[in-house]
Amino acid sequence: MRNRVLAAIVIISVSLAGCELPNGYIIGRPATEPAETIPNPSSMVIAQTPEKMQKRFDPTLQGGDDSEQNDVQWARRYEELSIGNNALRETNHELTLENKQLEQQMNSLKSELEQTHKDLAEANEFLAQMHLELNKWKTDVLGFRQEIRQVQQAQMEALGKILRILGAEPMDASNDSEAGSFDARESK
């Protein structure tokens, strides 16, 4: 209860005193009252400029009253800081542009890398299939080697019979070992 009474007193006193908000609206005063009759609280405060604030807290500038020299020093410092600020802005702009280019390049390289991974996976799968087929082919060829030899032997025997029927004479065993073994078997 006591807190409510205190809060009400504070609100009534603020509204009667006429506080001014930062945008210039005055609380508790009628809007029809002319602005000249209302005392401006900011006119009661001594105007603080950045130079005076700097002079207050900067020990190097407190000693002299030579305002021209201070103005020149401040102008030089402002110019130096302005040049530095412009250089930093330019550097920031260049780095921003470079960053955007690198991001674009990175995105294109990411897509290329993903495509390369897909191609590599397909190539590995294809290579594994080819390896299986090659092993199967080797097994088939090596498995039928004896059969192939038997087929070739049968072809040679058939060819020898055809030649004998045509009247060819058998060859000596010393000239050709295969032909000789063939002839030796035929003659028996």
Short mmCIF file of C-alpha atoms in Angstrom, two decimals:
data_model
loop_
_atom_site.label_atom_id
_atom_site.label_comp_id
_atom_site.label_asym_id
_atom_site.label_seq_id
_atom_site.Cartn_x
_atom_site.Cartn_y
_atom_site.Cartn_z
CA MET A 1 0.00 0.00 0.00
CA ARG A 2 2.80 2.37 0.90
CA ASN A 3 4.56 1.64 -2.42
CA ARG A 4 1.44 2.51 -4.37
CA VAL A 5 1.09 5.84 -2.61
CA LEU A 6 4.75 6.70 -3.28
CA ALA A 7 4.41 5.73 -6.93
CA ALA A 8 1.31 7.91 -7.29
CA ILE A 9 3.09 10.88 -5.68
CA VAL A 10 6.08 10.50 -8.02
CA ILE A 11 3.84 10.30 -11.10
CA ILE A 12 1.82 13.36 -10.07
CA SER A 13 4.94 15.40 -9.28
CA VAL A 14 6.53 14.49 -12.62
CA SER A 15 3.40 15.42 -14.52
CA LEU A 16 3.07 18.74 -12.69
CA ALA A 17 6.76 19.61 -13.07
CA GLY A 18 6.66 18.99 -16.79
CA CYS A 19 9.48 16.64 -17.79
CA GLU A 20 10.79 16.86 -21.29
CA LEU A 21 11.38 13.70 -23.31
CA PRO A 22 14.39 13.45 -25.67
CA ASN A 23 12.30 14.19 -28.76
CA GLY A 24 11.06 17.48 -27.25
CA TYR A 25 7.61 16.37 -26.11
CA ILE A 26 6.78 17.82 -22.70
CA ILE A 27 4.84 15.72 -20.23
CA GLY A 28 2.16 17.45 -18.17
CA ARG A 29 1.97 20.72 -20.13
CA PRO A 30 -0.85 21.56 -22.49
CA ALA A 31 0.08 21.46 -26.18
CA THR A 32 -1.49 24.92 -26.72
CA GLU A 33 1.06 26.67 -24.51
CA PRO A 34 3.61 28.61 -26.61
CA ALA A 35 7.15 27.23 -26.74
CA GLU A 36 8.75 30.58 -25.76
CA THR A 37 7.20 30.59 -22.32
CA ILE A 38 8.42 27.06 -21.49
CA PRO A 39 11.96 27.17 -20.14
CA ASN A 40 14.25 24.87 -22.07
CA PRO A 41 16.25 22.66 -19.67
CA SER A 42 19.00 22.20 -22.28
CA SER A 43 19.67 25.95 -22.28
CA MET A 44 20.58 25.72 -18.61
CA VAL A 45 23.31 23.16 -19.36
CA ILE A 46 26.64 24.43 -20.65
CA ALA A 47 27.10 23.33 -24.24
CA GLN A 48 29.66 20.53 -24.46
CA THR A 49 31.52 20.19 -27.72
CA PRO A 50 33.73 17.26 -28.58
CA GLU A 51 36.78 19.54 -28.41
CA LYS A 52 35.95 20.62 -24.87
CA MET A 53 35.31 17.05 -23.82
CA GLN A 54 38.63 15.98 -25.34
CA LYS A 55 40.39 18.90 -23.69
CA ARG A 56 38.90 17.92 -20.35
CA PHE A 57 40.24 14.38 -20.47
CA ASP A 58 43.38 14.76 -22.62
CA PRO A 59 46.35 15.88 -20.45
CA THR A 60 48.39 17.03 -23.48
CA LEU A 61 45.78 19.61 -24.47
CA GLN A 62 45.02 21.03 -20.99
CA GLY A 63 48.11 23.20 -20.72
CA GLY A 64 47.57 25.90 -23.32
CA ASP A 65 44.83 28.32 -24.19
CA ASP A 66 46.10 28.78 -27.71
CA SER A 67 42.94 27.82 -29.57
CA GLU A 68 44.51 28.21 -33.01
CA GLN A 69 47.22 25.74 -32.15
CA ASN A 70 44.63 23.35 -30.74
CA ASP A 71 42.52 23.76 -33.84
CA VAL A 72 45.51 22.98 -36.06
CA GLN A 73 46.38 19.94 -33.96
CA TRP A 74 42.81 18.73 -34.09
CA ALA A 75 42.63 19.37 -37.83
CA ARG A 76 45.81 17.32 -38.36
CA ARG A 77 44.55 14.50 -36.16
CA TYR A 78 41.20 14.57 -37.94
CA GLU A 79 42.89 14.47 -41.33
CA GLU A 80 45.17 11.59 -40.28
CA LEU A 81 42.27 9.65 -38.83
CA SER A 82 40.13 10.42 -41.86
CA ILE A 83 42.84 9.13 -44.20
CA GLY A 84 43.26 6.03 -42.02
CA ASN A 85 39.50 5.53 -41.96
CA ASN A 86 39.28 5.82 -45.76
CA ALA A 87 42.14 3.34 -46.15
CA LEU A 88 40.42 0.91 -43.79
CA ARG A 89 37.14 1.30 -45.66
CA GLU A 90 38.86 0.63 -48.97
CA THR A 91 40.62 -2.40 -47.51
CA ASN A 92 37.33 -3.62 -46.06
CA HIS A 93 35.62 -3.16 -49.43
CA GLU A 94 38.39 -5.05 -51.25
CA LEU A 95 38.33 -7.85 -48.70
CA THR A 96 34.54 -8.06 -48.96
CA LEU A 97 34.75 -8.37 -52.74
CA GLU A 98 37.53 -10.95 -52.47
CA ASN A 99 35.48 -12.87 -49.90
CA LYS A 100 32.47 -12.94 -52.24
CA GLN A 101 34.64 -14.16 -55.12
CA LEU A 102 36.17 -16.85 -52.92
CA GLU A 103 32.71 -17.95 -51.76
CA GLN A 104 31.55 -18.25 -55.38
CA GLN A 105 34.70 -20.16 -56.27
CA MET A 106 34.24 -22.39 -53.23
CA ASN A 107 30.63 -23.15 -54.20
CA SER A 108 31.63 -24.06 -57.76
CA LEU A 109 34.48 -26.22 -56.47
CA LYS A 110 32.11 -27.94 -54.04
CA SER A 111 29.75 -28.85 -56.88
CA GLU A 112 32.69 -30.08 -58.97
CA LEU A 113 33.96 -32.12 -56.03
CA GLU A 114 30.55 -33.71 -55.50
CA GLN A 115 30.38 -34.59 -59.21
CA THR A 116 33.90 -36.02 -59.07
CA HIS A 117 32.97 -38.14 -56.04
CA LYS A 118 29.95 -39.47 -57.92
CA ASP A 119 32.07 -40.23 -61.00
CA LEU A 120 34.73 -41.90 -58.87
CA ALA A 121 32.14 -44.07 -57.13
CA GLU A 122 30.70 -45.12 -60.50
CA ALA A 123 34.19 -45.83 -61.84
CA ASN A 124 35.05 -47.92 -58.78
CA GLU A 125 31.84 -49.90 -59.17
CA PHE A 126 32.54 -50.43 -62.86
CA LEU A 127 36.12 -51.47 -62.12
CA ALA A 128 34.94 -53.98 -59.52
CA GLN A 129 32.49 -55.48 -62.05
CA MET A 130 35.23 -55.69 -64.70
CA HIS A 131 37.54 -57.37 -62.20
CA LEU A 132 34.88 -59.98 -61.44
CA GLU A 133 34.28 -60.58 -65.15
CA LEU A 134 38.03 -60.88 -65.80
CA ASN A 135 38.40 -63.44 -63.02
CA LYS A 136 35.44 -65.37 -64.43
CA TRP A 137 36.96 -65.25 -67.92
CA LYS A 138 40.33 -66.47 -66.59
CA THR A 139 38.60 -69.32 -64.80
CA ASP A 140 36.68 -70.23 -67.94
CA VAL A 141 39.75 -70.08 -70.18
CA LEU A 142 41.99 -72.00 -67.81
CA GLY A 143 39.24 -74.52 -67.12
CA PHE A 144 38.79 -75.26 -70.82
CA ARG A 145 42.51 -75.38 -71.64
CA GLN A 146 42.61 -79.18 -71.75
CA GLU A 147 39.45 -79.25 -73.85
CA ILE A 148 40.98 -76.72 -76.24
CA ARG A 149 44.08 -78.90 -76.57
CA GLN A 150 41.92 -81.93 -77.28
CA VAL A 151 39.98 -80.00 -79.93
CA GLN A 152 43.21 -78.85 -81.57
CA GLN A 153 44.56 -82.41 -81.48
CA ALA A 154 41.38 -83.68 -83.16
CA GLN A 155 41.70 -80.96 -85.82
CA MET A 156 45.32 -81.96 -86.48
CA GLU A 157 44.41 -85.61 -86.82
CA ALA A 158 41.57 -84.77 -89.19
CA LEU A 159 43.88 -82.55 -91.22
CA GLY A 160 46.49 -85.37 -91.39
CA LYS A 161 43.87 -87.83 -92.66
CA ILE A 162 42.76 -85.36 -95.30
CA LEU A 163 46.36 -84.89 -96.43
CA ARG A 164 46.96 -88.65 -96.63
CA ILE A 165 43.83 -89.11 -98.66
CA LEU A 166 45.07 -86.44 -101.03
CA GLY A 167 48.37 -88.27 -101.34
CA ALA A 168 50.72 -86.33 -99.12
CA GLU A 169 53.76 -88.08 -97.82
CA PRO A 170 54.55 -88.19 -94.08
CA MET A 171 57.36 -85.91 -92.81
CA ASP A 172 60.52 -87.00 -90.96
CA ALA A 173 60.48 -86.78 -87.15
CA SER A 174 63.79 -84.88 -87.14
CA ASN A 175 62.36 -81.89 -89.07
CA ASP A 176 59.38 -81.09 -86.88
CA SER A 177 58.79 -82.60 -83.45
CA GLU A 178 55.01 -82.15 -83.54
CA ALA A 179 54.72 -83.31 -87.09
CA GLY A 180 57.00 -86.23 -86.31
CA SER A 181 55.00 -87.32 -83.33
CA PHE A 182 51.90 -87.00 -85.40
CA ASP A 183 53.43 -89.02 -88.24
CA ALA A 184 54.74 -91.63 -85.85
CA ARG A 185 51.32 -92.16 -84.39
CA GLU A 186 49.72 -92.28 -87.82
CA SER A 187 52.13 -94.80 -89.15
CA LYS A 188 51.48 -97.22 -86.32
#
